[in-house]
């Protein structure tokens, strides 16, 4: 039997130290609300994960609000547009012009996580890494608890609220009784093979490619670090893709200008990720709240994952701040409306990510007519002011509040 250490008490117990959990911790700290973060992995493991790297303006503003935006402004690359390559031709989506001055910032999620971790450490805020057997209890009552084991002992944290920021494979969502939850899911019949290399990017802006051989994406982390992706069958294994095979296939999906500008080099990281659309409804179960990947997943086309996580967290922090600091009838409104507020925004981003994924990829069961129809849709979109604007306004992201 494990010995049980005496229980800690905090206002908000946060499960998961990914970007969602860390950002929530920082926003609560700024508001003077206590929180403890409990994470299953080590800090190094969390920082070793390579994820997307496009921040919407709303996300950048939230990082500023959390006091962690300095390096993002210094090192992040402001992109005013991106390119689409199909039918052998490139078309530019001028985000800035089409959206009345909005841009995106290219800055890796790993760096966002690092900045948040460092700020948390500098403020001396409690984070438990390598916690085992994390479990959430009694969230349908008024005294929720979180338990975990570490160093051979069981620890308990008594709290007012639990924030489930523990990603798609976390414990919070699966602790909710099945009858209380509805899950919507689509798994796509292909994956993305990603390669990170210390080579200058092939283009100063991102290129989304729809080629007869499948989708490709040319992205970047800095002027000297590139991130590329190839659509591959779900059955492919990374071992089947030595670096040279990756570069050869990427060349075949690019245009002549891309092929001649491409600089190749050894992979720093190479992995295959499945693509999934997933939403869980609702996102609140009594005193347990889900935020980020714990509640929803988007396929990466359009890079909405981190941005959606950030806005969930903004709504959630606001709900907690209202609860602790406001008086009167509005005090519980943020908590009561958290789920519906998030879900409306989430479904809009899910729709865009699903549509952009469907349009840009070759599906195994696409017959000749479907391919022709997708080509025609792309041709229409890139030659219509309204079409371009539709793509641009979704890509730069919705405002935090977008009306009734
Ligand atoms: N107990 C404690 N921590 C856990 C548990 C558990 N049982 N299960 C998972 N975790 C941790 C994971 O180790 C991870 O560090 O929760 C964290 C969740 O982090 P992310 O998966 O990065 O999810 P989130 O913070 O919601 O960030 C969303 O990540 O996957 C991308 O596209 C997504 O960019 C988006 C962002
Ligand atoms: C990335 O840089 O990893 C990236 C960029 C844009 C996407 C997806 C991933 O749509």
Coordinates of C-alpha atoms and ligand atoms in Angstrom, one line a residue:
X1 CA 0.0 0.0 0.0
X2 CA 1.1 3.5 -0.8
X3 CA 1.3 6.0 2.1
X4 CA -1.1 8.9 1.5
X5 CA 0.5 12.4 1.9
X6 CA -1.6 15.1 3.5
X7 CA -4.0 16.8 1.1
X8 CA -3.1 20.0 -0.7
X9 CA -5.7 22.6 -1.3
X10 CA -5.9 24.9 -4.3
X11 CA -8.6 26.8 -6.1
X12 CA -8.2 25.2 -9.6
X13 CA -6.5 21.9 -10.1
X14 CA -5.2 21.7 -13.7
X15 CA -4.6 18.3 -15.4
X16 CA -1.9 18.5 -18.1
X17 CA 1.0 20.9 -18.8
X18 CA 0.6 21.3 -22.5
X19 CA -0.1 24.7 -23.9
X20 CA -3.7 24.7 -22.7
X21 CA -2.9 23.9 -19.0
X22 CA 0.1 26.2 -18.9
X23 CA -1.7 29.1 -20.4
X24 CA -4.6 28.7 -18.0
X25 CA -2.2 28.5 -15.1
X26 CA -0.6 31.8 -16.3
X27 CA -3.9 33.7 -16.8
X28 CA -5.2 32.5 -13.4
X29 CA -1.9 33.6 -11.7
X30 CA -2.2 37.1 -13.2
X31 CA -5.7 37.3 -11.7
X32 CA -4.5 36.1 -8.3
X33 CA -6.2 32.7 -8.4
X34 CA -4.3 29.6 -7.1
X35 CA -3.7 26.6 -9.3
X36 CA -1.6 23.5 -9.3
X37 CA -0.7 21.7 -12.6
X38 CA -0.3 17.9 -12.6
X39 CA 1.3 16.4 -15.6
X40 CA 2.0 12.8 -16.5
X41 CA 5.2 13.3 -18.5
X42 CA 8.5 15.0 -17.7
X43 CA 9.0 18.7 -18.8
X44 CA 11.6 17.5 -21.4
X45 CA 9.2 15.1 -22.9
X46 CA 6.5 17.8 -23.2
X47 CA 9.1 20.1 -24.9
X48 CA 10.2 17.3 -27.3
X49 CA 6.8 17.2 -29.0
X50 CA 6.8 18.9 -32.4
X51 CA 3.4 20.4 -33.3
X52 CA 2.0 23.1 -35.6
X53 CA 3.3 26.7 -35.6
X54 CA 0.8 29.3 -36.8
X55 CA -0.7 31.7 -34.3
X56 CA -3.8 33.7 -34.9
X57 CA -3.8 37.3 -33.7
X58 CA -6.2 36.4 -31.0
X59 CA -3.8 33.8 -29.7
X60 CA -0.8 36.2 -29.8
X61 CA -2.9 38.7 -27.9
X62 CA -3.6 36.1 -25.2
X63 CA 0.0 35.2 -24.9
X64 CA 0.7 38.9 -24.4
X65 CA -2.1 39.1 -21.8
X66 CA -0.5 36.2 -20.0
X67 CA 2.9 38.1 -20.0
X68 CA 4.7 35.5 -22.2
X69 CA 4.7 37.2 -25.6
X70 CA 8.1 38.8 -25.6
X71 CA 10.1 36.1 -27.5
X72 CA 7.2 35.5 -29.8
X73 CA 7.4 39.1 -30.9
X74 CA 11.2 39.0 -31.3
X75 CA 11.5 35.7 -33.0
X76 CA 8.1 34.9 -34.5
X77 CA 7.6 35.6 -38.2
X78 CA 4.7 37.8 -39.2
X79 CA 3.1 36.4 -42.3
X80 CA 0.7 38.5 -44.3
X81 CA -0.3 35.7 -46.6
X82 CA 0.3 32.1 -47.8
X83 CA 0.3 30.3 -51.1
X84 CA -1.8 27.6 -52.6
X85 CA -0.3 25.4 -55.3
X86 CA -2.6 23.2 -57.5
X87 CA -2.8 22.4 -61.2
X88 CA 0.9 23.3 -61.3
X89 CA 0.2 27.0 -60.5
X90 CA 0.6 29.1 -57.3
X91 CA -2.0 31.5 -56.0
X92 CA -1.4 33.8 -53.1
X93 CA -4.0 34.4 -50.3
X94 CA -3.2 37.9 -49.2
X95 CA -4.5 37.6 -45.6
X96 CA -3.7 41.1 -44.6
X97 CA -5.5 42.7 -47.5
X98 CA -8.5 40.4 -47.5
X99 CA -9.2 40.7 -43.8
X100 CA -8.6 44.4 -43.2
X101 CA -5.1 44.1 -41.8
X102 CA -5.0 40.8 -39.9
X103 CA -1.9 38.6 -40.1
X104 CA -0.7 35.3 -38.5
X105 CA 2.5 34.7 -36.6
X106 CA 4.7 31.7 -37.4
X107 CA 6.1 30.6 -34.1
X108 CA 6.3 26.9 -33.1
X109 CA 4.0 25.5 -30.4
X110 CA 7.1 24.0 -28.8
X111 CA 8.4 27.6 -28.3
X112 CA 5.0 28.7 -26.9
X113 CA 5.2 25.9 -24.4
X114 CA 8.7 26.7 -23.4
X115 CA 7.9 30.4 -22.8
X116 CA 4.9 29.4 -20.7
X117 CA 6.9 26.8 -18.7
X118 CA 9.7 29.4 -18.0
X119 CA 7.2 32.0 -16.9
X120 CA 5.6 29.5 -14.6
X121 CA 8.9 28.5 -13.1
X122 CA 10.1 32.1 -12.7
X123 CA 6.9 32.9 -10.8
X124 CA 7.5 29.8 -8.5
X125 CA 4.2 28.3 -9.4
X126 CA 3.6 24.6 -8.5
X127 CA 3.7 22.0 -11.3
X128 CA 4.0 18.3 -10.6
X129 CA 5.7 16.5 -13.5
X130 CA 5.8 12.7 -13.9
X131 CA 2.7 12.2 -11.9
X132 CA 1.3 8.7 -12.2
X133 CA -2.3 7.4 -11.9
X134 CA -3.8 10.8 -12.1
X135 CA -7.5 10.5 -11.2
X136 CA -10.3 13.0 -10.8
X137 CA -13.1 12.6 -8.2
X138 CA -16.4 14.0 -7.0
X139 CA -16.6 16.7 -9.7
X140 CA -20.4 16.4 -9.7
X141 CA -20.5 17.6 -6.1
X142 CA -19.1 20.7 -4.5
X143 CA -15.8 19.3 -3.3
X144 CA -13.9 17.8 -6.3
X145 CA -10.5 16.2 -5.7
X146 CA -7.6 15.1 -7.8
X147 CA -5.2 12.2 -6.8
X148 CA -2.0 11.0 -8.2
X149 CA 1.0 8.9 -7.2
X150 CA 4.6 10.2 -7.2
X151 CA 7.7 8.8 -5.4
X152 CA 5.7 5.8 -4.2
X153 CA 3.1 7.9 -2.4
X154 CA -0.4 8.9 -3.1
X155 CA -1.2 12.6 -3.1
X156 CA -4.5 14.3 -3.0
X157 CA -5.5 17.8 -4.0
X158 CA -8.7 19.3 -2.8
X159 CA -10.0 22.1 -5.1
X160 CA -13.0 24.1 -6.2
X161 CA -12.7 23.2 -9.9
X162 CA -10.8 20.8 -12.1
X163 CA -9.6 21.9 -15.5
X164 CA -9.1 18.9 -17.8
X165 CA -6.3 20.2 -20.1
X166 CA -4.9 16.7 -20.6
X167 CA -5.2 16.3 -24.4
X168 CA -7.0 13.7 -26.5
X169 CA -5.6 10.7 -24.5
X170 CA -6.1 12.2 -21.1
X171 CA -8.0 10.9 -18.1
X172 CA -10.5 13.7 -17.6
X173 CA -12.9 13.1 -20.5
X174 CA -12.8 9.4 -19.9
X175 CA -13.8 9.9 -16.2
X176 CA -17.1 11.3 -17.2
X177 CA -20.0 8.8 -17.3
X178 CA -20.7 7.7 -20.9
X179 CA -24.3 8.7 -20.7
X180 CA -23.4 12.3 -20.0
X181 CA -21.3 12.8 -23.1
X182 CA -21.7 12.8 -26.9
X183 CA -18.7 12.4 -29.0
X184 CA -18.5 13.2 -32.7
X185 CA -15.6 11.8 -34.6
X186 CA -14.1 11.4 -38.1
X187 CA -10.8 9.7 -38.8
X188 CA -9.3 10.5 -42.2
X189 CA -7.9 7.8 -44.4
X190 CA -4.4 9.2 -44.5
X191 CA -1.7 10.6 -42.2
X192 CA 0.9 13.5 -42.4
X193 CA 4.5 12.6 -42.5
X194 CA 6.4 15.6 -41.0
X195 CA 10.1 16.4 -41.3
X196 CA 11.9 19.1 -39.4
X197 CA 15.3 20.3 -40.8
X198 CA 17.9 23.0 -40.3
X199 CA 17.5 24.3 -43.9
X200 CA 16.2 27.6 -45.1
X201 CA 12.5 27.4 -46.0
X202 CA 11.7 26.9 -49.7
X203 CA 9.5 30.0 -49.7
X204 CA 9.2 33.1 -47.5
X205 CA 5.5 32.1 -46.9
X206 CA 3.8 28.7 -46.3
X207 CA 2.7 26.7 -49.4
X208 CA -0.3 24.4 -49.2
X209 CA 0.0 21.9 -52.1
X210 CA -2.8 19.8 -53.7
X211 CA -1.0 17.6 -56.3
X212 CA -2.1 14.5 -58.1
X213 CA 0.4 12.6 -55.8
X214 CA -1.4 14.0 -52.7
X215 CA -1.2 17.0 -50.3
X216 CA 2.1 18.6 -49.2
X217 CA 2.8 21.6 -46.9
X218 CA 5.9 23.7 -46.8
X219 CA 6.1 25.4 -43.5
X220 CA 8.9 26.9 -41.4
X221 CA 10.0 27.7 -37.9
X222 CA 12.6 30.4 -38.7
X223 CA 14.8 31.7 -41.5
X224 CA 17.0 28.6 -41.0
X225 CA 14.6 25.9 -39.9
X226 CA 11.9 24.3 -42.1
X227 CA 9.0 22.0 -41.5
X228 CA 7.6 20.0 -44.4
X229 CA 4.7 17.5 -44.5
X230 CA 3.5 14.9 -47.0
X231 CA 0.2 13.2 -47.1
X232 CA 0.9 9.4 -46.8
X233 CA -1.2 6.3 -46.5
X234 CA -2.2 5.4 -42.9
X235 CA -0.4 2.1 -43.2
X236 CA 3.0 3.8 -43.9
X237 CA 5.7 3.6 -41.2
X238 CA 8.4 6.3 -40.7
X239 CA 11.1 3.7 -41.3
X240 CA 9.8 3.4 -44.9
X241 CA 10.7 7.1 -45.4
X242 CA 14.5 7.7 -45.3
X243 CA 15.3 11.4 -45.7
X244 CA 16.1 11.1 -49.4
X245 CA 12.8 9.4 -50.1
X246 CA 11.0 12.3 -48.3
X247 CA 12.8 14.9 -50.3
X248 CA 12.2 13.1 -53.6
X249 CA 8.5 12.8 -53.0
X250 CA 8.3 16.5 -51.9
X251 CA 10.0 17.5 -55.1
X252 CA 7.4 15.6 -57.1
X253 CA 4.6 17.4 -55.4
X254 CA 6.1 20.9 -55.9
X255 CA 6.3 23.2 -58.9
X256 CA 9.4 23.9 -60.9
X257 CA 10.2 27.1 -58.8
X258 CA 9.8 25.0 -55.6
X259 CA 12.0 22.2 -56.8
X260 CA 14.8 24.6 -57.7
X261 CA 14.6 26.6 -54.5
X262 CA 14.3 23.5 -52.2
X263 CA 17.3 23.0 -49.9
X264 CA 17.5 19.6 -48.3
X265 CA 19.3 18.3 -45.2
X266 CA 19.2 15.7 -42.5
X267 CA 15.9 15.3 -40.6
X268 CA 16.0 16.6 -37.0
X269 CA 12.6 14.9 -36.4
X270 CA 10.4 12.8 -38.6
X271 CA 7.0 11.4 -37.6
X272 CA 3.6 10.4 -38.9
X273 CA 0.5 11.8 -37.4
X274 CA -3.1 10.6 -38.0
X275 CA -5.7 13.2 -38.9
X276 CA -8.9 13.4 -36.9
X277 CA -11.9 15.6 -36.4
X278 CA -13.4 15.1 -32.9
X279 CA -15.7 17.1 -30.7
X280 CA -17.0 16.1 -27.3
X281 CA -20.3 17.7 -26.0
X282 CA -20.7 19.3 -23.5
X283 CA -17.3 20.6 -22.2
X284 CA -18.4 21.0 -18.6
X285 CA -19.5 18.3 -16.1
X286 CA -20.3 19.9 -12.8
X287 CA -17.0 21.2 -11.6
X288 CA -14.9 19.5 -14.3
X289 CA -14.1 21.5 -17.4
X290 CA -12.5 20.3 -20.6
X291 CA -10.2 22.6 -22.6
X292 CA -8.0 22.1 -25.7
X293 CA -7.4 18.7 -27.2
X294 CA -9.1 17.0 -24.2
X295 CA -12.4 18.3 -25.7
X296 CA -11.8 18.5 -29.5
X297 CA -9.3 17.7 -32.2
X298 CA -9.0 19.3 -35.7
X299 CA -7.0 17.9 -38.6
X300 CA -3.9 20.1 -38.9
X301 CA -4.7 21.7 -42.3
X302 CA -5.1 25.3 -41.3
X303 CA -3.3 24.9 -37.9
X304 CA -6.3 25.6 -35.7
X305 CA -5.5 23.2 -32.8
X306 CA -3.4 25.4 -30.6
X307 CA -5.5 28.5 -31.4
X308 CA -8.7 26.8 -30.4
X309 CA -7.1 25.5 -27.2
X310 CA -6.1 29.1 -26.4
X311 CA -9.6 30.5 -26.8
X312 CA -11.1 27.8 -24.7
X313 CA -8.6 28.7 -22.0
X314 CA -9.5 32.4 -22.3
X315 CA -13.2 31.7 -21.8
X316 CA -12.4 29.3 -18.9
X317 CA -10.1 31.7 -17.1
X318 CA -12.7 34.4 -17.5
X319 CA -15.3 32.1 -16.0
X320 CA -13.1 31.4 -12.9
X321 CA -12.2 35.1 -12.5
X322 CA -15.9 36.0 -12.6
X323 CA -16.7 33.3 -10.1
X324 CA -14.0 34.5 -7.6
X325 CA -14.0 38.2 -8.1
X326 CA -17.4 39.4 -9.3
X327 CA -20.5 40.0 -7.1
X328 CA -24.1 39.7 -8.1
X329 CA -26.0 37.6 -10.5
X330 CA -23.4 37.6 -13.3
X331 CA -20.9 35.7 -11.1
X332 CA -21.7 32.2 -12.3
X333 CA -22.6 33.2 -15.9
X334 CA -19.2 32.4 -17.4
X335 CA -19.3 28.9 -15.7
X336 CA -22.8 28.2 -16.9
X337 CA -22.1 29.3 -20.5
X338 CA -18.5 28.0 -20.9
X339 CA -19.5 24.9 -22.8
X340 CA -21.8 26.5 -25.3
X341 CA -19.5 29.5 -25.8
X342 CA -16.6 27.3 -26.7
X343 CA -18.5 24.9 -28.7
X344 CA -19.9 27.5 -31.1
X345 CA -16.3 28.6 -31.9
X346 CA -15.0 25.1 -32.0
X347 CA -17.6 23.9 -34.5
X348 CA -16.8 26.8 -36.8
X349 CA -13.1 25.9 -36.7
X350 CA -13.9 22.2 -37.1
X351 CA -15.9 23.0 -40.2
X352 CA -13.1 25.0 -41.7
X353 CA -10.4 22.4 -40.9
X354 CA -12.5 19.6 -42.3
X355 CA -13.4 21.5 -45.4
X356 CA -9.8 22.6 -46.0
X357 CA -8.5 19.1 -45.4
X358 CA -11.1 17.6 -47.8
X359 CA -10.3 20.1 -50.5
X360 CA -6.6 19.8 -50.4
X361 CA -6.1 16.0 -50.0
X362 CA -6.6 13.0 -52.3
X363 CA -8.9 10.5 -50.7
X364 CA -8.4 6.8 -51.6
X365 CA -12.0 6.7 -52.8
X366 CA -12.0 10.0 -54.8
X367 CA -13.0 9.0 -58.3
X368 CA -12.0 11.1 -61.4
X369 CA -15.1 13.4 -61.1
X370 CA -14.4 14.2 -57.4
X371 CA -10.8 15.2 -58.3
X372 CA -12.1 17.4 -61.1
X373 CA -14.7 19.0 -58.8
X374 CA -12.1 19.8 -56.2
X375 CA -9.9 21.4 -58.9
X376 CA -12.8 23.5 -60.0
X377 CA -13.6 24.6 -56.4
X378 CA -10.0 25.6 -55.9
X379 CA -10.0 27.4 -59.2
X380 CA -13.2 29.3 -58.2
X381 CA -11.9 30.2 -54.8
X382 CA -8.6 31.6 -56.0
X383 CA -10.2 33.7 -58.7
X384 CA -13.1 35.1 -56.7
X385 CA -12.7 38.0 -54.2
X386 CA -15.4 36.4 -52.0
X387 CA -13.8 33.0 -52.3
X388 CA -10.4 34.3 -51.3
X389 CA -12.0 36.3 -48.4
X390 CA -13.7 33.2 -47.1
X391 CA -10.4 31.3 -47.0
X392 CA -8.6 34.3 -45.5
X393 CA -11.1 35.1 -42.7
X394 CA -11.2 31.5 -41.5
X395 CA -7.4 31.2 -41.7
X396 CA -6.7 34.3 -39.6
X397 CA -9.3 33.1 -37.1
X398 CA -12.6 34.3 -35.7
X399 CA -12.6 37.1 -33.2
X400 CA -13.0 36.1 -29.6
X401 CA -16.6 37.2 -29.5
X402 CA -18.5 37.0 -32.8
X403 CA -22.0 38.1 -32.0
X404 CA -25.2 36.4 -31.0
Ligands
LIG1 N1 -2.5 13.0 -16.3 C1 -1.8 14.1 -16.4 N2 -1.4 14.7 -17.5 C2 -1.8 14.1 -18.7 C3 -2.6 12.9 -18.6 C4 -2.9 12.4 -17.4 N3 -3.7 11.3 -17.3 N4 -2.9 12.5 -19.9 C5 -2.3 13.4 -20.7 N5 -1.6 14.4 -19.9 C6 -0.8 15.5 -20.4 C7 0.0 15.2 -21.6 O1 1.2 14.5 -21.3 C8 0.2 16.6 -22.2 O2 1.4 17.2 -21.8 O3 -1.7 16.5 -20.8 C9 -1.0 17.4 -21.8 C10 -1.9 17.7 -22.9 O4 -1.2 18.6 -23.8 P1 -1.5 18.6 -25.4 O5 -1.7 17.3 -25.9 O6 -0.4 19.5 -26.0 O7 -2.9 19.4 -25.5 P2 -3.4 20.9 -25.2 O8 -2.6 21.5 -24.1 O9 -4.8 20.9 -25.2 O10 -2.8 21.6 -26.5 C11 -3.5 21.7 -27.7 O11 -1.7 20.7 -28.8 O12 -2.1 18.7 -30.0 C12 -1.9 20.0 -30.1 O13 -3.2 20.6 -32.0 C13 -3.1 20.6 -30.7 O14 -2.0 22.6 -30.9 C14 -3.0 22.0 -30.1 C15 -2.5 21.8 -28.8
LIG2 C1 3.5 23.6 -39.1 O1 4.3 24.5 -39.3 O2 3.8 22.6 -38.4 C2 2.1 23.8 -39.7 C3 1.8 24.9 -40.3 C4 0.5 25.1 -40.9 C5 -0.4 24.0 -40.8 C6 -0.1 22.9 -40.1 C7 1.2 22.7 -39.5 O3 -1.6 24.1 -41.4

